[in-house]
PDB file of C-alpha atoms in Angstrom:
ATOM      1  CA  MET A   1     147.425 135.839  67.995  1.00 57.00           C
ATOM      2  CA  THR A   2     147.472 132.422  68.304  1.00 77.00           C
ATOM      3  CA  LEU A   3     148.397 130.413  65.358  1.00 82.00           C
ATOM      4  CA  THR A   4     146.727 127.038  64.328  1.00 87.00           C
ATOM      5  CA  LEU A   5     149.043 123.946  64.179  1.00 86.00           C
ATOM      6  CA  ARG A   6     148.217 123.772  60.078  1.00 89.00           C
ATOM      7  CA  GLN A   7     149.380 127.519  59.986  1.00 90.00           C
ATOM      8  CA  ILE A   8     153.096 126.418  61.619  1.00 89.00           C
ATOM      9  CA  GLU A   9     153.284 123.439  59.741  1.00 90.00           C
ATOM     10  CA  MET A  10     152.728 125.342  56.128  1.00 90.00           C
ATOM     11  CA  PHE A  11     155.420 128.311  57.510  1.00 92.00           C
ATOM     12  CA  ARG A  12     157.680 125.605  58.867  1.00 91.00           C
ATOM     13  CA  ALA A  13     157.870 124.008  55.066  1.00 92.00           C
ATOM     14  CA  VAL A  14     158.390 127.585  53.394  1.00 93.00           C
ATOM     15  CA  MET A  15     161.289 127.808  55.868  1.00 92.00           C
ATOM     16  CA  ALA A  16     162.783 124.408  54.956  1.00 92.00           C
ATOM     17  CA  ALA A  17     162.009 124.918  50.767  1.00 92.00           C
ATOM     18  CA  LYS A  18     162.588 128.171  50.750  1.00 91.00           C
ATOM     19  CA  SER A  19     159.563 128.803  48.088  1.00 92.00           C
ATOM     20  CA  PHE A  20     156.276 128.458  48.192  1.00 93.00           C
ATOM     21  CA  ILE A  21     156.365 126.047  45.382  1.00 92.00           C
ATOM     22  CA  GLY A  22     158.346 123.574  47.131  1.00 92.00           C
ATOM     23  CA  ALA A  23     156.281 124.225  50.471  1.00 91.00           C
ATOM     24  CA  ALA A  24     153.365 123.227  48.718  1.00 93.00           C
ATOM     25  CA  ARG A  25     155.305 120.084  46.912  1.00 92.00           C
ATOM     26  CA  LEU A  26     156.415 118.953  50.576  1.00 91.00           C
ATOM     27  CA  LEU A  27     152.701 119.547  51.717  1.00 92.00           C
ATOM     28  CA  ARG A  28     150.859 118.009  48.782  1.00 92.00           C
ATOM     29  CA  VAL A  29     148.862 121.241  48.306  1.00 93.00           C
ATOM     30  CA  ALA A  30     148.039 123.718  46.021  1.00 94.00           C
ATOM     31  CA  GLN A  31     151.218 126.987  45.995  1.00 92.00           C
ATOM     32  CA  PRO A  32     147.914 129.470  46.776  1.00 93.00           C
ATOM     33  CA  THR A  33     146.994 127.620  49.436  1.00 94.00           C
ATOM     34  CA  VAL A  34     150.323 128.288  51.521  1.00 93.00           C
ATOM     35  CA  THR A  35     150.880 131.836  49.466  1.00 93.00           C
ATOM     36  CA  ASN A  36     147.227 132.093  51.150  1.00 94.00           C
ATOM     37  CA  VAL A  37     148.054 130.890  54.593  1.00 93.00           C
ATOM     38  CA  ILE A  38     151.484 132.994  54.826  1.00 93.00           C
ATOM     39  CA  ALA A  39     149.735 136.059  54.209  1.00 92.00           C
ATOM     40  CA  ARG A  40     147.063 135.617  56.949  1.00 92.00           C
ATOM     41  CA  ILE A  41     150.251 134.565  59.754  1.00 92.00           C
ATOM     42  CA  GLU A  42     151.498 138.017  58.566  1.00 91.00           C
ATOM     43  CA  ASP A  43     148.187 140.123  58.869  1.00 91.00           C
ATOM     44  CA  ARG A  44     147.865 138.013  62.210  1.00 89.00           C
ATOM     45  CA  LEU A  45     151.615 138.867  63.636  1.00 89.00           C
ATOM     46  CA  GLY A  46     151.497 142.331  62.395  1.00 89.00           C
ATOM     47  CA  VAL A  47     155.231 141.756  60.698  1.00 90.00           C
ATOM     48  CA  PRO A  48     156.263 140.535  57.327  1.00 92.00           C
ATOM     49  CA  LEU A  49     157.559 137.182  57.417  1.00 92.00           C
ATOM     50  CA  PHE A  50     159.185 137.201  53.919  1.00 92.00           C
ATOM     51  CA  LEU A  51     160.432 139.363  51.532  1.00 92.00           C
ATOM     52  CA  ARG A  52     159.792 138.954  47.535  1.00 86.00           C
ATOM     53  CA  GLN A  53     162.382 139.838  45.227  1.00 86.00           C
ATOM     54  CA  GLY A  54     163.028 139.039  41.155  1.00 82.00           C
ATOM     55  CA  GLY A  55     160.611 135.779  41.855  1.00 82.00           C
ATOM     56  CA  ARG A  56     162.110 134.679  45.452  1.00 89.00           C
ATOM     57  CA  ILE A  57     161.687 134.738  49.003  1.00 91.00           C
ATOM     58  CA  TYR A  58     163.716 135.539  51.914  1.00 92.00           C
ATOM     59  CA  PRO A  59     162.852 135.303  55.355  1.00 92.00           C
ATOM     60  CA  THR A  60     163.300 138.294  57.341  1.00 93.00           C
ATOM     61  CA  ALA A  61     164.936 138.677  60.804  1.00 93.00           C
ATOM     62  CA  GLU A  62     161.722 138.121  63.042  1.00 91.00           C
ATOM     63  CA  ALA A  63     160.732 134.890  60.590  1.00 91.00           C
ATOM     64  CA  VAL A  64     164.016 133.227  61.876  1.00 92.00           C
ATOM     65  CA  ASN A  65     163.474 133.752  65.301  1.00 92.00           C
ATOM     66  CA  ILE A  66     159.954 132.807  65.226  1.00 90.00           C
ATOM     67  CA  LEU A  67     161.304 129.240  63.861  1.00 89.00           C
ATOM     68  CA  ALA A  68     163.817 128.955  66.265  1.00 91.00           C
ATOM     69  CA  GLU A  69     161.052 129.079  69.145  1.00 89.00           C
ATOM     70  CA  ILE A  70     158.992 127.028  67.204  1.00 88.00           C
ATOM     71  CA  ASP A  71     161.451 124.409  66.246  1.00 87.00           C
ATOM     72  CA  ARG A  72     162.550 124.361  70.168  1.00 88.00           C
ATOM     73  CA  ALA A  73     158.596 123.614  70.828  1.00 87.00           C
ATOM     74  CA  PHE A  74     158.757 120.663  68.098  1.00 84.00           C
ATOM     75  CA  VAL A  75     161.574 119.235  69.208  1.00 84.00           C
ATOM     76  CA  GLN A  76     159.818 118.870  73.094  1.00 85.00           C
ATOM     77  CA  LEU A  77     156.963 117.589  71.588  1.00 81.00           C
ATOM     78  CA  GLU A  78     158.703 114.784  69.317  1.00 78.00           C
ATOM     79  CA  GLN A  79     160.238 114.010  72.631  1.00 76.00           C
ATOM     80  CA  ALA A  80     156.838 113.423  74.689  1.00 77.00           C
ATOM     81  CA  VAL A  81     155.682 111.598  71.413  1.00 72.00           C
ATOM     82  CA  MET A  82     158.547 109.372  71.862  1.00 69.00           C
ATOM     83  CA  ARG A  83     158.126 109.032  75.574  1.00 66.00           C
ATOM     84  CA  VAL A  84     154.526 108.201  75.414  1.00 68.00           C
ATOM     85  CA  ASP A  85     155.362 105.461  72.387  1.00 66.00           C
ATOM     86  CA  LYS A  86     157.577 104.116  75.150  1.00 59.00           C
ATOM     87  CA  VAL A  87     155.352 103.557  77.746  1.00 60.00           C
ATOM     88  CA  ALA A  88     152.403 102.155  75.689  1.00 61.00           C
ATOM     89  CA  ARG A  89     154.439  99.648  74.770  1.00 59.00           C
ATOM     90  CA  ARG A  90     155.829  98.992  78.239  1.00 54.00           C
ATOM     91  CA  GLU A  91     159.427  99.958  77.695  1.00 52.00           C
ATOM     92  CA  ALA A  92     159.561 102.534  80.167  1.00 53.00           C
ATOM     93  CA  ALA A  93     157.413 103.565  83.145  1.00 79.00           C
ATOM     94  CA  THR A  94     157.931 103.749  87.355  1.00 86.00           C
ATOM     95  CA  LEU A  95     156.294 101.279  89.898  1.00 90.00           C
ATOM     96  CA  ARG A  96     155.608 103.047  92.783  1.00 93.00           C
ATOM     97  CA  LEU A  97     154.929 100.735  95.745  1.00 96.00           C
ATOM     98  CA  GLY A  98     155.203 100.615  99.280  1.00 96.00           C
ATOM     99  CA  ALA A  99     155.347  97.022 102.018  1.00 96.00           C
ATOM    100  CA  ALA A 100     155.727  96.547 105.569  1.00 91.00           C
ATOM    101  CA  PRO A 101     158.864  95.849 106.707  1.00 88.00           C
ATOM    102  CA  SER A 102     158.854  91.847 106.587  1.00 86.00           C
ATOM    103  CA  ILE A 103     157.605  91.673 103.312  1.00 89.00           C
ATOM    104  CA  GLY A 104     159.516  94.418 101.649  1.00 91.00           C
ATOM    105  CA  ARG A 105     162.582  93.108 102.852  1.00 87.00           C
ATOM    106  CA  ARG A 106     163.016  89.478 100.684  1.00 88.00           C
ATOM    107  CA  LEU A 107     159.795  88.492  99.121  1.00 91.00           C
ATOM    108  CA  VAL A 108     159.086  92.100  97.482  1.00 95.00           C
ATOM    109  CA  PRO A 109     162.200  92.531  95.731  1.00 95.00           C
ATOM    110  CA  GLU A 110     162.340  88.844  94.393  1.00 94.00           C
ATOM    111  CA  VAL A 111     159.214  90.105  92.991  1.00 96.00           C
ATOM    112  CA  LEU A 112     160.170  93.430  91.539  1.00 96.00           C
ATOM    113  CA  ASN A 113     163.291  91.657  90.063  1.00 96.00           C
ATOM    114  CA  ALA A 114     161.212  89.042  88.215  1.00 95.00           C
ATOM    115  CA  LEU A 115     158.942  92.330  86.643  1.00 93.00           C
ATOM    116  CA  VAL A 116     162.149  94.217  85.974  1.00 93.00           C
ATOM    117  CA  THR A 117     163.682  91.272  84.459  1.00 93.00           C
ATOM    118  CA  ARG A 118     160.657  90.589  82.076  1.00 90.00           C
ATOM    119  CA  HIS A 119     160.599  94.074  81.220  1.00 87.00           C
ATOM    120  CA  PRO A 120     163.878  95.701  81.405  1.00 86.00           C
ATOM    121  CA  GLY A 121     162.740 100.053  81.030  1.00 82.00           C
ATOM    122  CA  LEU A 122     161.019  99.483  84.424  1.00 87.00           C
ATOM    123  CA  THR A 123     161.619 101.507  87.254  1.00 90.00           C
ATOM    124  CA  VAL A 124     160.788 100.628  90.296  1.00 93.00           C
ATOM    125  CA  HIS A 125     160.569 102.454  93.452  1.00 94.00           C
ATOM    126  CA  LEU A 126     159.973 100.753  96.611  1.00 96.00           C
ATOM    127  CA  GLU A 127     159.203 102.114 100.269  1.00 95.00           C
ATOM    128  CA  ILE A 128     159.042 100.305 103.411  1.00 93.00           C
ATOM    129  CA  LEU A 129     156.122 101.809 105.422  1.00 93.00           C
ATOM    130  CA  SER A 130     155.256 101.378 109.295  1.00 87.00           C
ATOM    131  CA  VAL A 131     151.594  99.547 110.180  1.00 85.00           C
ATOM    132  CA  ALA A 132     150.719 103.529 110.804  1.00 87.00           C
ATOM    133  CA  GLN A 133     151.696 104.588 107.391  1.00 92.00           C
ATOM    134  CA  VAL A 134     150.555 102.205 105.099  1.00 93.00           C
ATOM    135  CA  LEU A 135     146.608 103.960 105.032  1.00 92.00           C
ATOM    136  CA  ASP A 136     148.094 107.623 104.429  1.00 92.00           C
ATOM    137  CA  TYR A 137     150.391 105.943 101.628  1.00 93.00           C
ATOM    138  CA  VAL A 138     147.497 104.289  99.804  1.00 92.00           C
ATOM    139  CA  LEU A 139     144.960 106.883 100.287  1.00 90.00           C
ATOM    140  CA  GLY A 140     146.574 109.631  98.748  1.00 86.00           C
ATOM    141  CA  GLY A 141     150.263 109.120  98.858  1.00 83.00           C
ATOM    142  CA  PRO A 142     152.983 108.820  95.810  1.00 85.00           C
ATOM    143  CA  GLY A 143     152.276 104.916  95.618  1.00 88.00           C
ATOM    144  CA  GLU A 144     150.089 103.132  93.555  1.00 91.00           C
ATOM    145  CA  CYS A 145     149.909 100.083  96.152  1.00 94.00           C
ATOM    146  CA  ALA A 146     151.401  98.159  98.933  1.00 96.00           C
ATOM    147  CA  VAL A 147     151.647  94.736 100.053  1.00 96.00           C
ATOM    148  CA  SER A 148     151.149  94.673 104.262  1.00 93.00           C
ATOM    149  CA  VAL A 149     150.534  91.400 106.760  1.00 90.00           C
ATOM    150  CA  PHE A 150     147.042  93.282 107.501  1.00 89.00           C
ATOM    151  CA  PRO A 151     143.843  94.095 105.972  1.00 91.00           C
ATOM    152  CA  ILE A 152     142.848  98.006 105.669  1.00 92.00           C
ATOM    153  CA  ALA A 153     138.903  98.999 106.313  1.00 91.00           C
ATOM    154  CA  HIS A 154     138.459 102.447 104.668  1.00 93.00           C
ATOM    155  CA  GLY A 155     135.989 102.914 101.783  1.00 91.00           C
ATOM    156  CA  ALA A 156     138.582 104.087  98.931  1.00 93.00           C
ATOM    157  CA  ILE A 157     141.044 100.992  99.896  1.00 94.00           C
ATOM    158  CA  ARG A 158     140.329  97.605  98.083  1.00 94.00           C
ATOM    159  CA  SER A 159     142.629  94.875 100.020  1.00 95.00           C
ATOM    160  CA  THR A 160     142.838  91.682  98.256  1.00 95.00           C
ATOM    161  CA  ARG A 161     144.693  88.659 100.434  1.00 94.00           C
ATOM    162  CA  LEU A 162     146.787  87.180  97.586  1.00 94.00           C
ATOM    163  CA  GLY A 163     148.376  84.310 100.478  1.00 90.00           C
ATOM    164  CA  GLN A 164     149.471  83.523 103.972  1.00 88.00           C
ATOM    165  CA  ALA A 165     152.506  83.232 105.892  1.00 87.00           C
ATOM    166  CA  ARG A 166     153.395  80.769 109.019  1.00 88.00           C
ATOM    167  CA  LEU A 167     154.771  81.629 111.861  1.00 91.00           C
ATOM    168  CA  VAL A 168     158.513  80.379 111.921  1.00 93.00           C
ATOM    169  CA  CYS A 169     160.735  80.045 115.721  1.00 93.00           C
ATOM    170  CA  LEU A 170     164.483  81.805 115.532  1.00 95.00           C
ATOM    171  CA  VAL A 171     166.273  79.903 117.916  1.00 94.00           C
ATOM    172  CA  PRO A 172     169.966  81.012 118.743  1.00 93.00           C
ATOM    173  CA  HIS A 173     172.788  77.573 117.814  1.00 89.00           C
ATOM    174  CA  GLU A 174     173.360  77.345 121.643  1.00 89.00           C
ATOM    175  CA  LEU A 175     170.240  76.597 122.182  1.00 88.00           C
ATOM    176  CA  ALA A 176     169.247  74.767 119.121  1.00 85.00           C
ATOM    177  CA  GLN A 177     169.830  71.416 120.581  1.00 85.00           C
ATOM    178  CA  ARG A 178     166.584  71.580 122.870  1.00 85.00           C
ATOM    179  CA  PHE A 179     164.394  71.486 119.738  1.00 86.00           C
ATOM    180  CA  ASP A 180     163.619  68.782 117.520  1.00 84.00           C
ATOM    181  CA  GLY A 181     161.388  69.359 114.811  1.00 84.00           C
ATOM    182  CA  ALA A 182     157.907  71.969 114.863  1.00 90.00           C
ATOM    183  CA  VAL A 183     158.057  73.931 118.195  1.00 91.00           C
ATOM    184  CA  ALA A 184     154.784  73.319 120.149  1.00 91.00           C
ATOM    185  CA  PRO A 185     153.900  75.967 122.913  1.00 90.00           C
ATOM    186  CA  GLY A 186     154.933  73.512 125.493  1.00 88.00           C
ATOM    187  CA  HIS A 187     158.383  73.797 124.111  1.00 89.00           C
ATOM    188  CA  LEU A 188     158.787  77.472 124.925  1.00 89.00           C
ATOM    189  CA  LYS A 189     157.829  76.998 128.859  1.00 85.00           C
ATOM    190  CA  ASP A 190     160.557  78.988 130.807  1.00 84.00           C
ATOM    191  CA  GLU A 191     162.244  80.362 127.636  1.00 88.00           C
ATOM    192  CA  THR A 192     163.354  83.746 126.869  1.00 91.00           C
ATOM    193  CA  LEU A 193     161.467  84.814 124.232  1.00 93.00           C
ATOM    194  CA  ILE A 194     161.013  88.369 122.163  1.00 95.00           C
ATOM    195  CA  VAL A 195     157.759  89.430 121.919  1.00 91.00           C
ATOM    196  CA  PHE A 196     155.661  92.334 120.545  1.00 92.00           C
ATOM    197  CA  GLU A 197     153.338  94.901 121.872  1.00 90.00           C
ATOM    198  CA  PRO A 198     149.833  93.077 122.651  1.00 88.00           C
ATOM    199  CA  HIS A 199     147.585  94.918 119.630  1.00 88.00           C
ATOM    200  CA  THR A 200     150.187  94.271 116.910  1.00 88.00           C
ATOM    201  CA  VAL A 201     149.708  91.817 113.963  1.00 89.00           C
ATOM    202  CA  HIS A 202     152.413  89.811 115.277  1.00 91.00           C
ATOM    203  CA  GLY A 203     151.800  90.175 118.857  1.00 92.00           C
ATOM    204  CA  GLN A 204     147.933  89.208 118.172  1.00 91.00           C
ATOM    205  CA  ALA A 205     149.720  86.045 116.260  1.00 91.00           C
ATOM    206  CA  ILE A 206     151.835  84.626 119.259  1.00 90.00           C
ATOM    207  CA  ALA A 207     149.350  85.169 121.533  1.00 89.00           C
ATOM    208  CA  ARG A 208     147.091  82.813 119.412  1.00 89.00           C
ATOM    209  CA  PHE A 209     149.686  80.533 119.192  1.00 90.00           C
ATOM    210  CA  LEU A 210     150.787  80.244 123.162  1.00 87.00           C
ATOM    211  CA  GLY A 211     146.750  80.610 124.156  1.00 83.00           C
ATOM    212  CA  SER A 212     146.448  77.243 122.389  1.00 76.00           C
ATOM    213  CA  ALA A 213     148.238  75.675 125.161  1.00 78.00           C
ATOM    214  CA  ASP A 214     147.597  78.168 127.884  1.00 74.00           C
ATOM    215  CA  VAL A 215     151.268  78.715 128.020  1.00 72.00           C
ATOM    216  CA  SER A 216     152.348  81.568 130.292  1.00 72.00           C
ATOM    217  CA  LEU A 217     156.011  83.122 129.293  1.00 72.00           C
ATOM    218  CA  GLY A 218     158.677  83.572 131.559  1.00 75.00           C
ATOM    219  CA  ARG A 219     160.618  86.257 131.111  1.00 86.00           C
ATOM    220  CA  THR A 220     160.191  87.990 127.349  1.00 91.00           C
ATOM    221  CA  HIS A 221     162.177  91.042 125.921  1.00 94.00           C
ATOM    222  CA  GLN A 222     159.908  93.521 123.302  1.00 93.00           C
ATOM    223  CA  ALA A 223     160.598  94.375 119.859  1.00 93.00           C
ATOM    224  CA  ARG A 224     158.718  96.927 117.641  1.00 87.00           C
ATOM    225  CA  PHE A 225     159.388  94.847 114.162  1.00 87.00           C
ATOM    226  CA  ALA A 226     160.112  91.569 113.319  1.00 89.00           C
ATOM    227  CA  GLU A 227     163.287  92.766 111.972  1.00 89.00           C
ATOM    228  CA  THR A 228     164.426  94.245 115.788  1.00 92.00           C
ATOM    229  CA  ALA A 229     163.180  90.584 117.153  1.00 94.00           C
ATOM    230  CA  VAL A 230     165.836  89.245 114.568  1.00 94.00           C
ATOM    231  CA  GLY A 231     167.941  90.726 115.592  1.00 94.00           C
ATOM    232  CA  LEU A 232     167.894  90.273 119.149  1.00 96.00           C
ATOM    233  CA  ALA A 233     167.691  86.514 118.552  1.00 95.00           C
ATOM    234  CA  GLU A 234     170.633  86.880 116.351  1.00 95.00           C
ATOM    235  CA  ALA A 235     172.720  88.202 119.765  1.00 95.00           C
ATOM    236  CA  GLY A 236     171.207  85.423 121.684  1.00 93.00           C
ATOM    237  CA  LEU A 237     168.976  87.599 123.686  1.00 94.00           C
ATOM    238  CA  GLY A 238     165.858  85.098 123.369  1.00 94.00           C
ATOM    239  CA  ILE A 239     164.074  83.067 121.357  1.00 95.00           C
ATOM    240  CA  ALA A 240     162.204  85.323 118.512  1.00 95.00           C
ATOM    241  CA  LEU A 241     158.521  84.293 117.287  1.00 94.00           C
ATOM    242  CA  VAL A 242     158.216  86.170 113.587  1.00 94.00           C
ATOM    243  CA  ASP A 243     157.117  85.421 110.378  1.00 91.00           C
ATOM    244  CA  GLU A 244     158.599  83.355 107.698  1.00 89.00           C
ATOM    245  CA  PHE A 245     159.065  86.304 105.461  1.00 88.00           C
ATOM    246  CA  SER A 246     161.052  88.346 108.087  1.00 89.00           C
ATOM    247  CA  ALA A 247     163.028  85.051 109.071  1.00 90.00           C
ATOM    248  CA  LEU A 248     164.531  84.882 105.254  1.00 86.00           C
ATOM    249  CA  SER A 249     166.875  87.686 106.149  1.00 85.00           C
ATOM    250  CA  ALA A 250     167.982  85.916 109.496  1.00 91.00           C
ATOM    251  CA  ASP A 251     171.815  85.257 109.853  1.00 92.00           C
ATOM    252  CA  GLN A 252     171.454  81.260 110.123  1.00 91.00           C
ATOM    253  CA  SER A 253     174.753  80.388 111.273  1.00 93.00           C
ATOM    254  CA  ARG A 254     173.623  82.527 114.312  1.00 94.00           C
ATOM    255  CA  VAL A 255     169.820  81.230 114.657  1.00 95.00           C
ATOM    256  CA  ALA A 256     168.190  78.715 113.435  1.00 94.00           C
ATOM    257  CA  VAL A 257     164.951  78.668 111.790  1.00 93.00           C
ATOM    258  CA  LYS A 258     162.475  76.146 113.084  1.00 93.00           C
ATOM    259  CA  PRO A 259     158.938  75.759 111.988  1.00 91.00           C
ATOM    260  CA  VAL A 260     156.119  75.952 114.003  1.00 90.00           C
ATOM    261  CA  ALA A 261     153.039  73.966 115.187  1.00 87.00           C
ATOM    262  CA  PHE A 262     150.712  76.105 114.257  1.00 85.00           C
ATOM    263  CA  ASP A 263     148.446  76.919 111.355  1.00 80.00           C
ATOM    264  CA  PRO A 264     149.271  79.913 109.266  1.00 78.00           C
ATOM    265  CA  ALA A 265     149.305  83.158 111.102  1.00 82.00           C
ATOM    266  CA  PHE A 266     149.551  85.530 108.811  1.00 88.00           C
ATOM    267  CA  ASP A 267     147.113  87.165 105.763  1.00 90.00           C
ATOM    268  CA  ILE A 268     149.023  88.958 102.980  1.00 93.00           C
ATOM    269  CA  PHE A 269     147.387  91.323 101.508  1.00 95.00           C
ATOM    270  CA  LEU A 270     147.667  93.739  98.198  1.00 96.00           C
ATOM    271  CA  HIS A 271     146.257  97.235  98.705  1.00 96.00           C
ATOM    272  CA  VAL A 272     145.260  99.718  96.133  1.00 95.00           C
ATOM    273  CA  ASN A 273     142.861 102.807  95.746  1.00 94.00           C
ATOM    274  CA  HIS A 274     140.339 101.964  93.581  1.00 89.00           C
ATOM    275  CA  GLU A 275     139.431 105.766  93.405  1.00 88.00           C
ATOM    276  CA  ARG A 276     142.799 106.305  91.639  1.00 86.00           C
ATOM    277  CA  PRO A 277     143.972 104.675  88.400  1.00 82.00           C
ATOM    278  CA  VAL A 278     146.558 101.967  88.841  1.00 83.00           C
ATOM    279  CA  SER A 279     148.908 100.712  86.398  1.00 84.00           C
ATOM    280  CA  HIS A 280     149.404  97.816  83.808  1.00 86.00           C
ATOM    281  CA  PHE A 281     152.524  97.526  86.289  1.00 90.00           C
ATOM    282  CA  THR A 282     150.487  97.218  89.112  1.00 92.00           C
ATOM    283  CA  GLN A 283     148.371  94.473  87.867  1.00 92.00           C
ATOM    284  CA  LEU A 284     151.351  92.531  86.878  1.00 93.00           C
ATOM    285  CA  PHE A 285     152.571  92.891  90.354  1.00 95.00           C
ATOM    286  CA  GLN A 286     149.771  91.253  91.665  1.00 95.00           C
ATOM    287  CA  ARG A 287     150.385  88.370  89.296  1.00 95.00           C
ATOM    288  CA  GLU A 288     153.812  87.791  90.480  1.00 96.00           C
ATOM    289  CA  LEU A 289     153.457  88.207  93.768  1.00 96.00           C
ATOM    290  CA  THR A 290     150.877  85.583  93.702  1.00 95.00           C
ATOM    291  CA  ARG A 291     152.596  83.109  91.323  1.00 93.00           C
ATOM    292  CA  GLN A 292     155.789  83.333  94.012  1.00 91.00           C
ATOM    293  CA  LEU A 293     153.412  82.698  97.017  1.00 89.00           C
ATOM    294  CA  ALA A 294     152.361  79.154  95.383  1.00 85.00           C
ATOM    295  CA  ALA A 295     155.694  78.379  94.378  1.00 85.00           C
ATOM    296  CA  ILE A 296     156.909  79.067  97.692  1.00 78.00           C
ATOM    297  CA  ALA A 297     153.948  77.024  99.082  1.00 74.00           C
ATOM    298  CA  ALA A 298     154.737  74.358  96.539  1.00 75.00           C
ATOM    299  CA  ALA A 299     158.085  73.881  97.533  1.00 70.00           C
ATOM    300  CA  ALA A 300     157.541  73.554 101.566  1.00 57.00           C
ATOM    301  CA  PRO A 301     153.788  73.324 102.448  1.00 41.00           C
ATOM    302  CA  CYS A 302     154.504  72.047 105.518  1.00 46.00           C
ATOM    303  CA  ALA A 303     156.552  74.821 106.963  1.00 41.00           C
ATOM    304  CA  THR A 304     155.961  77.756 104.868  1.00 39.00           C
ATOM    305  CA  VAL A 305     153.189  79.624 102.482  1.00 39.00           C
ATOM    306  CA  ARG A 306     149.939  78.322 101.775  1.00 38.00           C
ATOM    307  CA  SER A 307     148.600  80.280  98.821  1.00 38.00           C
ATOM    308  CA  VAL A 308     144.983  81.840  98.437  1.00 41.00           C
ATOM    309  CA  PRO A 309     143.086  80.832  95.134  1.00 41.00           C
ATOM    310  CA  ARG A 310     141.632  83.898  93.625  1.00 37.00           C
TER     311      ARG A 310
END
């Protein structure tokens, strides 16, 4: 009972032209070809499509109903073709990606804003991910990529290092006068610090920093996320050591952001599942992220990011 696209095309032409001759002209074929195709359609469907009277043809009720169904399908097809064309010309697309909280608060949105500015048809879907969520998100989740401050050791995941970020010190304003210039480990002796669990990326970075001068900690408060550490520092509970991207969201009317006398402590990675296809926009996102990291490093090379050559 299946009709070919050619048969459907000729049927629509006959309905539009209201004659076999007119349909033949529209399709630039011989009139007998149209007549024969319509006869085969009627045989296949088992119903007459046209009544012949006085040299003219009149569509039957079945023909009118069939045309309505075909036209609905053609409208959907035309809309699909238009959407495909927009995607091909990159006028309409969705980029789904994830980011660790510290990077996803300011850096990634700035990168996405640059992409959307150049490609107004692009829609973005950004999801903030915890450390435990990143692997599953990239491996089988809805996103194409994720950005974090740690690599992923998995056979299906490609982790590309794009840059490095420094450790910075958030000092409540009432304590800021104690610190002049870059903060060294010895400056924090006997100060109340906001720290992280030892196994976390931030916890390990802080341990390396303090361990470089064998500084023992006094009183400490513990936070799970860098954003929480920022909030605790803003509230005056202590001095927080966080990555510089988390510090971008700090209220500088409440805390002073001080550079730390320590080499870059955080690597920035872009993760993709190389067993799944990625869009052109993922590639553009990677380039723009790398560009912005380099720009930040050039603007303040002594206290911020060092870009990693690709």
